[in-house]
Tab-separated table of C-alpha atoms in Angstrom:
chain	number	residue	atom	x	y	z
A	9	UNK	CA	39.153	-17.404	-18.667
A	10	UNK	CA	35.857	-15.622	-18.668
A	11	UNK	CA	35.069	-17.597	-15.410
A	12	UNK	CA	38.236	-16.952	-13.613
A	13	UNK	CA	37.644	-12.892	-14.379
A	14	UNK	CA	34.080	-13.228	-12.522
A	15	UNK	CA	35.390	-15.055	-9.363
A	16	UNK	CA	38.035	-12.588	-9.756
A	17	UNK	CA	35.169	-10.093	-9.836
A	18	UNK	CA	33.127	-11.329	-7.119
A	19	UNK	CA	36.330	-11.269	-4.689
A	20	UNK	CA	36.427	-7.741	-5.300
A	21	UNK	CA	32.821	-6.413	-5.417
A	22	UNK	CA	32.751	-5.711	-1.906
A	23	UNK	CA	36.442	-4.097	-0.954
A	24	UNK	CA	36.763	-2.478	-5.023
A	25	UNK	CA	33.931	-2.174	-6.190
A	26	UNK	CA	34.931	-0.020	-9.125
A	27	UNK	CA	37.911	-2.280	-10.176
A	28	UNK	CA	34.872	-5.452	-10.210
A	29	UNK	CA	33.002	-2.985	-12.529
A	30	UNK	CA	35.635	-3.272	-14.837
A	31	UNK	CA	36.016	-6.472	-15.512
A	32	UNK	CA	32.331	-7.192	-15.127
A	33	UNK	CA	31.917	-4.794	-17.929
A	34	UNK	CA	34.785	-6.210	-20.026
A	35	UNK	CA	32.877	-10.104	-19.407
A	36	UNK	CA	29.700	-8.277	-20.877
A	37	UNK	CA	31.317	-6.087	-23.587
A	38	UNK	CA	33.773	-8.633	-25.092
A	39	UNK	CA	34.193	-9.272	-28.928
A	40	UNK	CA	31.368	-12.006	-30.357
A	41	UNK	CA	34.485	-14.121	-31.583
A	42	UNK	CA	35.915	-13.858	-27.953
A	43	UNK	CA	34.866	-17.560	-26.076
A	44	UNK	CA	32.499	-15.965	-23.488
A	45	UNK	CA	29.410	-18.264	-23.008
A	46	UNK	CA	26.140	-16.360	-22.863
A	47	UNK	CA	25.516	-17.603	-19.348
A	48	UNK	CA	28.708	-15.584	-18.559
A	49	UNK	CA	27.606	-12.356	-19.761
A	50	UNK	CA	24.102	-13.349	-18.051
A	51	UNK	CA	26.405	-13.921	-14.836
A	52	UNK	CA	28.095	-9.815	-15.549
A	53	UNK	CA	24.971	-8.529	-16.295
A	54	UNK	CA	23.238	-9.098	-13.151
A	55	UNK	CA	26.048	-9.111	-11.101
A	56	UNK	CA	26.346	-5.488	-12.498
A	57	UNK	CA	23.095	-4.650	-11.849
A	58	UNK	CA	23.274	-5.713	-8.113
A	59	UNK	CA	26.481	-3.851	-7.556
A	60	UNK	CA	25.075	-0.430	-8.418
A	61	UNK	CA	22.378	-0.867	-6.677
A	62	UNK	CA	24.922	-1.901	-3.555
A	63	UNK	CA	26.679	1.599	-4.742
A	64	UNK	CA	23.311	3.656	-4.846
A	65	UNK	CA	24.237	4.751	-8.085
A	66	UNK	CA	20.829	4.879	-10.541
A	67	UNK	CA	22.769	6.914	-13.351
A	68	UNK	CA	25.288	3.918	-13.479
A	69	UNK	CA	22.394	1.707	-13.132
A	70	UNK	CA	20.633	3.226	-16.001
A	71	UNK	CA	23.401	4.000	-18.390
A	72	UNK	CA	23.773	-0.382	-17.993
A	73	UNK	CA	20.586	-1.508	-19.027
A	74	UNK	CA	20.335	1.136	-22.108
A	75	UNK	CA	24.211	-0.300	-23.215
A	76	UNK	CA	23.077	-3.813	-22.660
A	77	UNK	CA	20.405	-3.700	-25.356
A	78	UNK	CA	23.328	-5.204	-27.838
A	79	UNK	CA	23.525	-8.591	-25.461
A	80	UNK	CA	19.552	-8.931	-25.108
A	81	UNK	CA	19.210	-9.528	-28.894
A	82	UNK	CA	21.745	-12.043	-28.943
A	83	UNK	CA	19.733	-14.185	-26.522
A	84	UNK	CA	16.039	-15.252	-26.918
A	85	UNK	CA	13.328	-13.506	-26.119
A	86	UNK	CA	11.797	-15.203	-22.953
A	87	UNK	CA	15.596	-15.048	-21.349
A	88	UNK	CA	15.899	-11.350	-22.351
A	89	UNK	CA	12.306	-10.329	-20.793
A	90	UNK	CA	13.428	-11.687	-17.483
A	91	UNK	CA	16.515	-10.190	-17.657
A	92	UNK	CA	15.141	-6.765	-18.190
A	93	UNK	CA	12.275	-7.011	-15.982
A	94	UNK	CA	15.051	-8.070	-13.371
A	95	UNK	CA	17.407	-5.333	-13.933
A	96	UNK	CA	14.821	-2.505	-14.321
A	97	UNK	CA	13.488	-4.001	-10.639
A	98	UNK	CA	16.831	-3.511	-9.099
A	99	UNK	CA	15.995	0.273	-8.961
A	100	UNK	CA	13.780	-0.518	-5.672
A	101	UNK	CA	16.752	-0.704	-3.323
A	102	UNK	CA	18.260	2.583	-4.734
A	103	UNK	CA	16.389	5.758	-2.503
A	104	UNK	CA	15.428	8.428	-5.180
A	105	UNK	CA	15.972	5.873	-8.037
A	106	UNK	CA	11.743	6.273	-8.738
A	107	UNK	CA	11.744	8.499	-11.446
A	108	UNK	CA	15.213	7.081	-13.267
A	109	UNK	CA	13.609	3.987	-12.821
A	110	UNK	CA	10.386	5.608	-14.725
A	111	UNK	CA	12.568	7.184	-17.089
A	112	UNK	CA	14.506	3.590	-17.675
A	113	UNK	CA	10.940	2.261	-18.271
A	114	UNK	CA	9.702	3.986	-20.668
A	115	UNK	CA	12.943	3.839	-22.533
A	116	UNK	CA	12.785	0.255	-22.597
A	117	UNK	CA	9.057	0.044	-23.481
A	118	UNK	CA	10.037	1.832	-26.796
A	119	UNK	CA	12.978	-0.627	-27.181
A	120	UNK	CA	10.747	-3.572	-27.062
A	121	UNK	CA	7.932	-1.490	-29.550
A	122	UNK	CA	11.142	-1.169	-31.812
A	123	UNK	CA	11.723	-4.781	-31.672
A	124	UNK	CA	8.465	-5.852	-31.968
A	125	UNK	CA	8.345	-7.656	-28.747
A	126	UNK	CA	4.675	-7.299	-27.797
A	127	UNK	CA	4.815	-9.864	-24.630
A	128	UNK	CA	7.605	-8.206	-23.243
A	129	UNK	CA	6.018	-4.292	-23.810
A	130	UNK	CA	2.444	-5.064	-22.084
A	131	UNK	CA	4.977	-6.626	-19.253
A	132	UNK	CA	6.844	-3.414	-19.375
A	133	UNK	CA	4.152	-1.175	-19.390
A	134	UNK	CA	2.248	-2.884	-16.533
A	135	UNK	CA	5.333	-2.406	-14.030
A	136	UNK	CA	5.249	1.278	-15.771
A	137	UNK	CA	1.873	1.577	-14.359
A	138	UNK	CA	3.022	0.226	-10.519
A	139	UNK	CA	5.612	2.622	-10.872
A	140	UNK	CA	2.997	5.566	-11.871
A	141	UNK	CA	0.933	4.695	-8.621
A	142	UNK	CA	4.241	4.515	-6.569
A	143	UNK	CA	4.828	8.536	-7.662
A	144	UNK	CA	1.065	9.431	-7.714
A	145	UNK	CA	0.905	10.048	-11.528
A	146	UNK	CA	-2.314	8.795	-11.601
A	147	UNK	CA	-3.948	9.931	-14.639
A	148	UNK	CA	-0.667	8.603	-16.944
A	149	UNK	CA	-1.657	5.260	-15.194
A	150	UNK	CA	-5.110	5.183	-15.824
A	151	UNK	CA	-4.617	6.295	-19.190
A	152	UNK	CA	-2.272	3.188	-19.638
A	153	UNK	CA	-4.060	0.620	-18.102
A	154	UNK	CA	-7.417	1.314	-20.647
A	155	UNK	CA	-5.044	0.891	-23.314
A	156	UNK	CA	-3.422	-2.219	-21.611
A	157	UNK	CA	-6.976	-3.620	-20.518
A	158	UNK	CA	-8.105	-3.360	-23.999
A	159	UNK	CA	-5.285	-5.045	-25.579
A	160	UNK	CA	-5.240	-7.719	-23.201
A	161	UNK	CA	-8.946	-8.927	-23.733
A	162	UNK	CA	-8.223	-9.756	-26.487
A	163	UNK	CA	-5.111	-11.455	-26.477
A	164	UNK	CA	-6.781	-13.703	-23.608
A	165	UNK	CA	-3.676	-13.329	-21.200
A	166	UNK	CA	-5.529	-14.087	-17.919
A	167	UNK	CA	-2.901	-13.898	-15.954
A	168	UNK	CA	-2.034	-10.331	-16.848
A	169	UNK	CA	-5.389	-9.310	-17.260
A	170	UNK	CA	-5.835	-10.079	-12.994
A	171	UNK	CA	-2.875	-7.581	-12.390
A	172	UNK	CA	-3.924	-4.917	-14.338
A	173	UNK	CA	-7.104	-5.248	-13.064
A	174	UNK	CA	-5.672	-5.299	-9.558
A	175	UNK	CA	-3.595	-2.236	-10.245
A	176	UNK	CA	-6.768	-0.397	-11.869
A	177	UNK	CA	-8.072	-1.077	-8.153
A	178	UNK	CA	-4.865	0.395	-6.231
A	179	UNK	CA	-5.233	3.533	-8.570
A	180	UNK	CA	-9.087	4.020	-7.957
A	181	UNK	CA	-8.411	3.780	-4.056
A	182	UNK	CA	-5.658	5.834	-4.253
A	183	UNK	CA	-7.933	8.487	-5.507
A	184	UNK	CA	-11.002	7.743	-3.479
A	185	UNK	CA	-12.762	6.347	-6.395
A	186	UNK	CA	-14.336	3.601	-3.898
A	187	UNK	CA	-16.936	2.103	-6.479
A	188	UNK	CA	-14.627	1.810	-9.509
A	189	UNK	CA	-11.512	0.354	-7.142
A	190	UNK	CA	-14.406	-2.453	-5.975
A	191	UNK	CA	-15.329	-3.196	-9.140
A	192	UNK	CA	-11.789	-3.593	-10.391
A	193	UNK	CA	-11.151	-5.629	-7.381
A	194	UNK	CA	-14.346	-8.263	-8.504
A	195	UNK	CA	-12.891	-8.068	-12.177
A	196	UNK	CA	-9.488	-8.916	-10.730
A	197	UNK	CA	-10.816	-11.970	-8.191
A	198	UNK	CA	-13.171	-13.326	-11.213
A	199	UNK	CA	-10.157	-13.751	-13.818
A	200	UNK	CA	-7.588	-15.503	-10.814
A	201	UNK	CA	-10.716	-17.920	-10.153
A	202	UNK	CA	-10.634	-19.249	-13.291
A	203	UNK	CA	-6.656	-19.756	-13.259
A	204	UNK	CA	-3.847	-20.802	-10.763
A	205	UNK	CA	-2.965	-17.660	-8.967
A	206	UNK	CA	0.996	-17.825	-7.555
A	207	UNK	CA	0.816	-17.187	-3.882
A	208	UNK	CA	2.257	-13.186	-4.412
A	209	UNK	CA	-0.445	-12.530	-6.623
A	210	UNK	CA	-3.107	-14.011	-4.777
A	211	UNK	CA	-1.862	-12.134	-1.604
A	212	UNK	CA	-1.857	-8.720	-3.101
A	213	UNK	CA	-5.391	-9.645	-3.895
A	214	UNK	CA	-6.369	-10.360	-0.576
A	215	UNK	CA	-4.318	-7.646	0.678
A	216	UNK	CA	-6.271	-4.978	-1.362
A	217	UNK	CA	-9.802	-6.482	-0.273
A	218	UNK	CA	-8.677	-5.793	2.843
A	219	UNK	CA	-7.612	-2.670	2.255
A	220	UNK	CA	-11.238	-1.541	0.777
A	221	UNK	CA	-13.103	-3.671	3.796
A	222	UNK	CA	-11.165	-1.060	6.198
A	223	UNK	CA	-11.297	1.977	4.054
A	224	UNK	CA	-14.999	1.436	4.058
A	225	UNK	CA	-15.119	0.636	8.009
A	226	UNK	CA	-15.919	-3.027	8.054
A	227	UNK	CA	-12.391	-3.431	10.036
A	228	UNK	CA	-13.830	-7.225	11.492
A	229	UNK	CA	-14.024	-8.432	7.620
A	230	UNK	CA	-10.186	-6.977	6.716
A	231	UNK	CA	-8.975	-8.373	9.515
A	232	UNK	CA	-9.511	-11.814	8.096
A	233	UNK	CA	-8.080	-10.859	4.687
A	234	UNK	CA	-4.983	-9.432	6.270
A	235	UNK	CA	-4.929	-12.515	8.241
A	236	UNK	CA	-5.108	-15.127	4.640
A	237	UNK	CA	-2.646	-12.626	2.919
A	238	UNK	CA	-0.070	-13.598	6.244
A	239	UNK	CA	-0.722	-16.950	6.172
A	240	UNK	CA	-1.001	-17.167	2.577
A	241	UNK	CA	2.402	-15.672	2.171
A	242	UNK	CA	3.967	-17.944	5.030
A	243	UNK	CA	5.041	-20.539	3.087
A	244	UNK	CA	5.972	-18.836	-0.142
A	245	UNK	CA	8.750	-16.003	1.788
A	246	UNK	CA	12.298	-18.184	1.996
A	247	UNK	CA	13.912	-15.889	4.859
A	248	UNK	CA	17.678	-17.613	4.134
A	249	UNK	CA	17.147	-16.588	0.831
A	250	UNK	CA	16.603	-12.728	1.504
A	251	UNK	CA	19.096	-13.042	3.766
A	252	UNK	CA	21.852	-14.560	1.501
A	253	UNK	CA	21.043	-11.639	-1.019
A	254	UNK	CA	22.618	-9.377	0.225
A	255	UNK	CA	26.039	-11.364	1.101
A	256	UNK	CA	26.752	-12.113	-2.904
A	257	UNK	CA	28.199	-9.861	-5.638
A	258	UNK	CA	24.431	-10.383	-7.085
A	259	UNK	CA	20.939	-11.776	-6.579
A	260	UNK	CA	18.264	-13.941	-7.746
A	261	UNK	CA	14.920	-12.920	-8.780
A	262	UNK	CA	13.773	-15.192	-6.866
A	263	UNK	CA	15.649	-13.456	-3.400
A	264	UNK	CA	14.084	-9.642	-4.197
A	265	UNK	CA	10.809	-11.067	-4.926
A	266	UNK	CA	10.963	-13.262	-1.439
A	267	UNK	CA	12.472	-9.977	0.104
A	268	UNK	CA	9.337	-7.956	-0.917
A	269	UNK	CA	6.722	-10.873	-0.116
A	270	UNK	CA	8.319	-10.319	3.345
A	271	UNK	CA	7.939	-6.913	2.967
A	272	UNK	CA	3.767	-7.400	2.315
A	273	UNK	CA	3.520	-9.991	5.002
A	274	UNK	CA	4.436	-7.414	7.656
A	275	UNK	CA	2.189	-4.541	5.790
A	276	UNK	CA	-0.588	-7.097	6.791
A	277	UNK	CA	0.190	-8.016	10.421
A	278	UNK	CA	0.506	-4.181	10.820
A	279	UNK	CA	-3.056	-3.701	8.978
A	280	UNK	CA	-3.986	-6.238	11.542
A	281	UNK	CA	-2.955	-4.471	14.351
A	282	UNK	CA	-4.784	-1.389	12.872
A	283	UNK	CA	-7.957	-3.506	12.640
A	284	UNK	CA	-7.743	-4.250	16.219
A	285	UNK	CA	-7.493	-0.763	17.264
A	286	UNK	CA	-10.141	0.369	15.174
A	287	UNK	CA	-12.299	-1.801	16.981
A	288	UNK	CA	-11.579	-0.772	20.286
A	289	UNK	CA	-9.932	-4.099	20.996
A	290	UNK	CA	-6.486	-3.287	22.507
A	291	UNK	CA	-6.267	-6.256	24.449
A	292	UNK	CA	-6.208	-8.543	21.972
A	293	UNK	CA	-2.887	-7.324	20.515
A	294	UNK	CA	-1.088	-9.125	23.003
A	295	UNK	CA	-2.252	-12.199	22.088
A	296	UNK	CA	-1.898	-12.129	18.376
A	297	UNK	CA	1.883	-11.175	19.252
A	298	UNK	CA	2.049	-13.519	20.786
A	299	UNK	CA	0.656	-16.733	18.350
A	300	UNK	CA	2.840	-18.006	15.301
A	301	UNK	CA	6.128	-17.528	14.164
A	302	UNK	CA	5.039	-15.119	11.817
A	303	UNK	CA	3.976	-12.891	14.686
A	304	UNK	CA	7.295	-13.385	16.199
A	305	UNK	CA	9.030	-12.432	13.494
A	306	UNK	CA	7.771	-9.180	13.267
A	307	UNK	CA	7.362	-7.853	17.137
A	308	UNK	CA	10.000	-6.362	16.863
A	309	UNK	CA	9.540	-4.050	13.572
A	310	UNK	CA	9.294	-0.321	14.490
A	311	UNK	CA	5.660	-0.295	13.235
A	312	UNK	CA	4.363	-2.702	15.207
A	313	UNK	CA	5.688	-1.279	17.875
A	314	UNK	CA	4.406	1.896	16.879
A	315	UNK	CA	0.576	0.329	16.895
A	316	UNK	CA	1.606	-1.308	20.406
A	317	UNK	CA	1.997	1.856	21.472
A	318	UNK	CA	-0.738	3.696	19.837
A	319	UNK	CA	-3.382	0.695	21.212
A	320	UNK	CA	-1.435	0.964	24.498
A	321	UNK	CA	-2.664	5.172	24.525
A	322	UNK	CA	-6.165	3.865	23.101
A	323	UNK	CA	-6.961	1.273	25.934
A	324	UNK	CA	-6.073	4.043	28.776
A	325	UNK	CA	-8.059	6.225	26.840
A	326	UNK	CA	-4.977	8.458	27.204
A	327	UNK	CA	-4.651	11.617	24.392
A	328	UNK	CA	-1.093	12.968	25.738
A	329	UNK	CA	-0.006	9.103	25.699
A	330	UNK	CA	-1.374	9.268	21.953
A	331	UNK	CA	0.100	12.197	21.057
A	332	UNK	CA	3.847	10.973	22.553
A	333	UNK	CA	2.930	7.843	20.104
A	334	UNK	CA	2.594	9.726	16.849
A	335	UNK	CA	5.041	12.074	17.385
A	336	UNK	CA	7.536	9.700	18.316
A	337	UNK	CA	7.110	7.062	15.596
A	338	UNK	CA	6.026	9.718	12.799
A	339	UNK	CA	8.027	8.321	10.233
A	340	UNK	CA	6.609	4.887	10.507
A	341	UNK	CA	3.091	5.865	11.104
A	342	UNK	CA	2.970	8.370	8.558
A	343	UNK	CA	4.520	6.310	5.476
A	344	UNK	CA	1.566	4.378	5.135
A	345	UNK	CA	-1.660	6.233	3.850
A	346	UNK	CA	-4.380	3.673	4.966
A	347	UNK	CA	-2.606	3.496	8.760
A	348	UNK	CA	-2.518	7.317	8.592
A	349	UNK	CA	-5.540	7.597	7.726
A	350	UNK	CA	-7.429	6.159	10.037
A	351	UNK	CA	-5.072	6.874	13.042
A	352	UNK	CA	-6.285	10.683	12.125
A	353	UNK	CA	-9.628	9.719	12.317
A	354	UNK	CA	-8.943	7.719	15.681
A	355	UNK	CA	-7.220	10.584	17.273
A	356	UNK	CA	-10.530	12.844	16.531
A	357	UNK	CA	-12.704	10.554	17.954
A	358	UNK	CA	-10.382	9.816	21.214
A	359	UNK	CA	-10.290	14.104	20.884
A	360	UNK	CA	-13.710	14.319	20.944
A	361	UNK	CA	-14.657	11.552	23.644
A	362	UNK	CA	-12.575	13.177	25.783
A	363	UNK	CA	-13.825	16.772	25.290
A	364	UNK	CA	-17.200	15.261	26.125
A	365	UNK	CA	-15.939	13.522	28.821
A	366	UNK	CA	-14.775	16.955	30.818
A	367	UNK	CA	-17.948	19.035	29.470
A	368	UNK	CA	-20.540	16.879	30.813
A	369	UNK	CA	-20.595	18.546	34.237
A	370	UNK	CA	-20.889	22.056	32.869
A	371	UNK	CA	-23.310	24.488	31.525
A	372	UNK	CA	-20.653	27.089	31.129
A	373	UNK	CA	-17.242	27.143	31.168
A	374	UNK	CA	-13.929	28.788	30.713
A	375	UNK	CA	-12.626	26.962	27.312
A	376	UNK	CA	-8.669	27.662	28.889
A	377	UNK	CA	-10.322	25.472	32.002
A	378	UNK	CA	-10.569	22.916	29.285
A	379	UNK	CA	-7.631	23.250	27.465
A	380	UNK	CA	-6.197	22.903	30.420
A	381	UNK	CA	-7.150	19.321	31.488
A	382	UNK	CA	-6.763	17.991	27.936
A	383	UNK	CA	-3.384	19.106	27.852
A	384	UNK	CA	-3.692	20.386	24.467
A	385	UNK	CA	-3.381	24.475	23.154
A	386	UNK	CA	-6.466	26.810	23.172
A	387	UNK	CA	-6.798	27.343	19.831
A	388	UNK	CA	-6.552	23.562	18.906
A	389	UNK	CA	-9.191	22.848	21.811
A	390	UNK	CA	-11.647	25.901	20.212
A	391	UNK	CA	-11.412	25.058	16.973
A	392	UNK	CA	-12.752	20.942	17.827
A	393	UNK	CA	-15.270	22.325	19.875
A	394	UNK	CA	-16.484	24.773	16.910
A	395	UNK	CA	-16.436	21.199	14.542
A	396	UNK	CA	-18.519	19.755	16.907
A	397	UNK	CA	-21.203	22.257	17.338
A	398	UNK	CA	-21.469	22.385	14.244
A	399	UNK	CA	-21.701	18.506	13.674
A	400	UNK	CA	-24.637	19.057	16.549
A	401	UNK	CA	-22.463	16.513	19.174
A	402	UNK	CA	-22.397	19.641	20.968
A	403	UNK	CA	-25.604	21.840	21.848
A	404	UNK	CA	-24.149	25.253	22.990
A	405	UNK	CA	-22.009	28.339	21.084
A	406	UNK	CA	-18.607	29.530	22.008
A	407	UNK	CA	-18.511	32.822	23.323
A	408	UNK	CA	-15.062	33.879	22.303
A	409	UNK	CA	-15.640	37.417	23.725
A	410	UNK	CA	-15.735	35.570	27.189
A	411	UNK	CA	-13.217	32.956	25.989
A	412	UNK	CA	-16.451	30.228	27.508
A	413	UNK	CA	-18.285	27.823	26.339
A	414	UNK	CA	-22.199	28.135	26.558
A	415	UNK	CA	-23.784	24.420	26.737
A	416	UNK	CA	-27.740	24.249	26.147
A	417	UNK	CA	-29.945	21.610	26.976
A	418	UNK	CA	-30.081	18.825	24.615
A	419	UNK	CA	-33.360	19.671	22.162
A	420	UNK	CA	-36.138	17.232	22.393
A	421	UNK	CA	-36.450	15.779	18.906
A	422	UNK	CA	-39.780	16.014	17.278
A	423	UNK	CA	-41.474	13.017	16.088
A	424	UNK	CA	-43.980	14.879	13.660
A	425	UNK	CA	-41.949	14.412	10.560
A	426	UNK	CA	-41.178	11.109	11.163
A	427	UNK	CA	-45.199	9.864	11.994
A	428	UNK	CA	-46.599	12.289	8.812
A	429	UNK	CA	-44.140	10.494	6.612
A	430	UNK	CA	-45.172	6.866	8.194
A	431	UNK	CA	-48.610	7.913	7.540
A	432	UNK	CA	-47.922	9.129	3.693
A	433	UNK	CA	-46.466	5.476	2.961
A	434	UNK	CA	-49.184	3.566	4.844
A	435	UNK	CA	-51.324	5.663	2.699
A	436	UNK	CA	-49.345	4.766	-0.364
A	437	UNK	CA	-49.531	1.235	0.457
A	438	UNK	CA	-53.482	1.378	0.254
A	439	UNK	CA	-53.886	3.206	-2.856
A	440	UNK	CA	-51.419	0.762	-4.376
A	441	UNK	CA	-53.699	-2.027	-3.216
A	442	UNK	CA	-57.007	-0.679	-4.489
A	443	UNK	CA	-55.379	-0.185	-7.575
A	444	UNK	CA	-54.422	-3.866	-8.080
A	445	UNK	CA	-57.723	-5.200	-6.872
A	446	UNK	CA	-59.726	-2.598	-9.282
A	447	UNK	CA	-57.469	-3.876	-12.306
A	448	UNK	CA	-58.674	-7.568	-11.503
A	449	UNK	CA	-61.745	-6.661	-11.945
């Protein structure tokens, strides 16, 4: 009976949706006595879960997993830890569902505290923190991964103990803490060494290495992590399986999780891209689009297109063509903080090549001349050539009375400091030397 209701069910999640919530919630909610097997109100559960998140609706969402807490202690506890670690995951694909998702969390958290389910609390609480770092509540993370961290140690759990760690390191980078987000990152690399590491996990490691190489400006050393997180994660993504997903009243874990290894495998072959721009290798682009199915798979993806065009601008050393690039594909180019980052910092230095490109020939002149060629507004041209005088890449001063630019020769750089303070350490090595010999003797 129970089985003929869910076909019934999945017939109609996609033309009635709310007359397949019904009867998916009378499967789930039916009388103990009633003949329901457990794997039937497994089977409502999750297809529940996957139709509200079809619907967009978190509150429904929500109000679900707090009313199934009855069903997850009928079942044991290994089952009911993937169950609510897969339901409480199916806020992702819901836009705005963050902080009902947080809210859901933390509700759960003290469910499992309640229950005395200590495995399935430090599980809780370490997606809690993910979800801290995904809405910038840093502090409440780091506050919850010491506590984690130290609870962990000694329970031994290796496994867990790597993603912490590797979380601590997302929340250190996130706020610019370089040297604690490192050492995370080493803490993180020596536990999976010493354990097998599932491909995910062992990609988001390589994928945050990366991300530190670049932040740091070795781009040649993160483009060969990007590169093993791609390849890493080539074999482990099932595209049939994402696909499939999202033709069924409900999904597998199994699906999302390949769905958001897909998800990282393009954040790297963008990062890769990035890499290549960064060091002022445009024409390489076209072949990496061109190698691997992988690559193939993604050419099309508005952000790689996006970084076409931006290394397109870069290569004819072109700042309008820039400019047309970022505006046009803001959203994508924005979204991510490390390609936004260091885009910015691109666009200053194309900026500033070409403002010293069209002063060269001058000793003084009209800063609207400038603006002018550039292509760019007064003020915006002023106020780079102000940064760079005072960053001395330009001798001069900006007379704004005159609305010019004064250029003076480039100073000749004294080399008296740098021969007294030779001389001071040759004379430091000496003393040093007489002092060893006289305590031989």
């Amino acid at each position: 009976m129970a089985s003929q209701q869910l076909e019934q069910a999945h017939a109609l999640a996609k033309e009635s949706p709310q007359q397949a919530v019904e009867i998916y919630m009378s499967v789930l909610h039916a009388d103990q006595a009633s003949a329901i097997a457990v794997s039937e109100r497994e089977t409502a559960l999750l297809s529940l879960a996957a139709l509200f998140e079809r619907m967009q609706d978190a509150a429904a969402l929500t109000n679900l997993i707090n009313g199934s807490q009855s069903y997850l202690i009928t079942v044991s506890k290994a089952k009911s830890s993937k169950l609510i670690r897969t339901l409480v995951d199916r806020f992702d694909g819901i836009p705005g569902g963050l902080q009902p998702q947080i809210a859901t969390c933390q509700g759960m958290v003290e469910w499992a505290k309640s229950e005395n389910r200590e495995y399935l609390r430090q599980a809780l609480e370490t997606r809690l923190v993910s979800l801290y770092l995904e809405s910038r509540m840093y502090t409440e993370a780091l506050e919850l991964i010491s506590r984690l961290l130290s609870e962990l140690k000694k329970l031994d759990d290796k496994m867990q103990l790597v993603e912490v760690h590797l979380l601590e390191s997302k929340v250190y980078m996130a706020v610019k803490n370089l040297a604690k987000s490192r050492a995370a990152l080493t803490s993180a690399r020596t536990g999976a060494n010493s354990i097998y590491t599932p491909p995910p996990l062992q990609a988001q490691l390589d994928l945050q290495s990366g991300t530190l190489h670049a932040e740091e400006g070795d781009f040649k050393t993160a483009y060969s992590y990007f590169f093993e997180t791609m390849e890493g994660l080539a074999a482990y993504v099932n595209p049939k399986s994402a696909s499939t997903s999202t033709e069924t009243p409900f999904s597998s874990s199994s699906a999302v999780s390949s769905t958001a290894s897909e998800q990282r495998q393009l954040q790297a072959f963008a990062y890769m891209i990035l890499c290549k721009i960064m060091l002022q290798q445009p024409d390489e682009i076209t072949g990496l689009l061109a190698t691997g199915k992988t690559a193939a798979k993604f050419r099309d993806q508005v952000v790689v297109v996006a970084l076409q065009a931006v290394a397109k601008a870069q290569k004819q050393r072109s700042l309008a063509d820039f400019e047309k690039a970022l505006s046009e594909y803001r959203g994508s180019l924005q979204s991510d903080d490390l390609i936004r980052s260091h885009l910015t910092a691109l666009y200053d230095t194309l900026l500033e090549q070409n403002l010293v490109r069209l002063i060269e020939p001058y000793s003084r002149v009209e800063i609207s001349h400038i603006a002018s060629l550039i292509g760019l507004p007064i003020s915006v041209v002023e106020n780079k050539m102000s940064q760079m005088i005072l960053d001395n890449v330009l001798h001069g001063i900006l007379d704004q009375g005159n609305g010019c630019l004064v250029i003076f020769p480039e100073p000749k750089s004294s080399t008296t400091y740098e021969t007294t303070l030779e001389t001071i350490k040759s004379l430091g090595n000496v003393v040093e030397s007489l002092y060893a010999k006289a305590a031989t003797l």
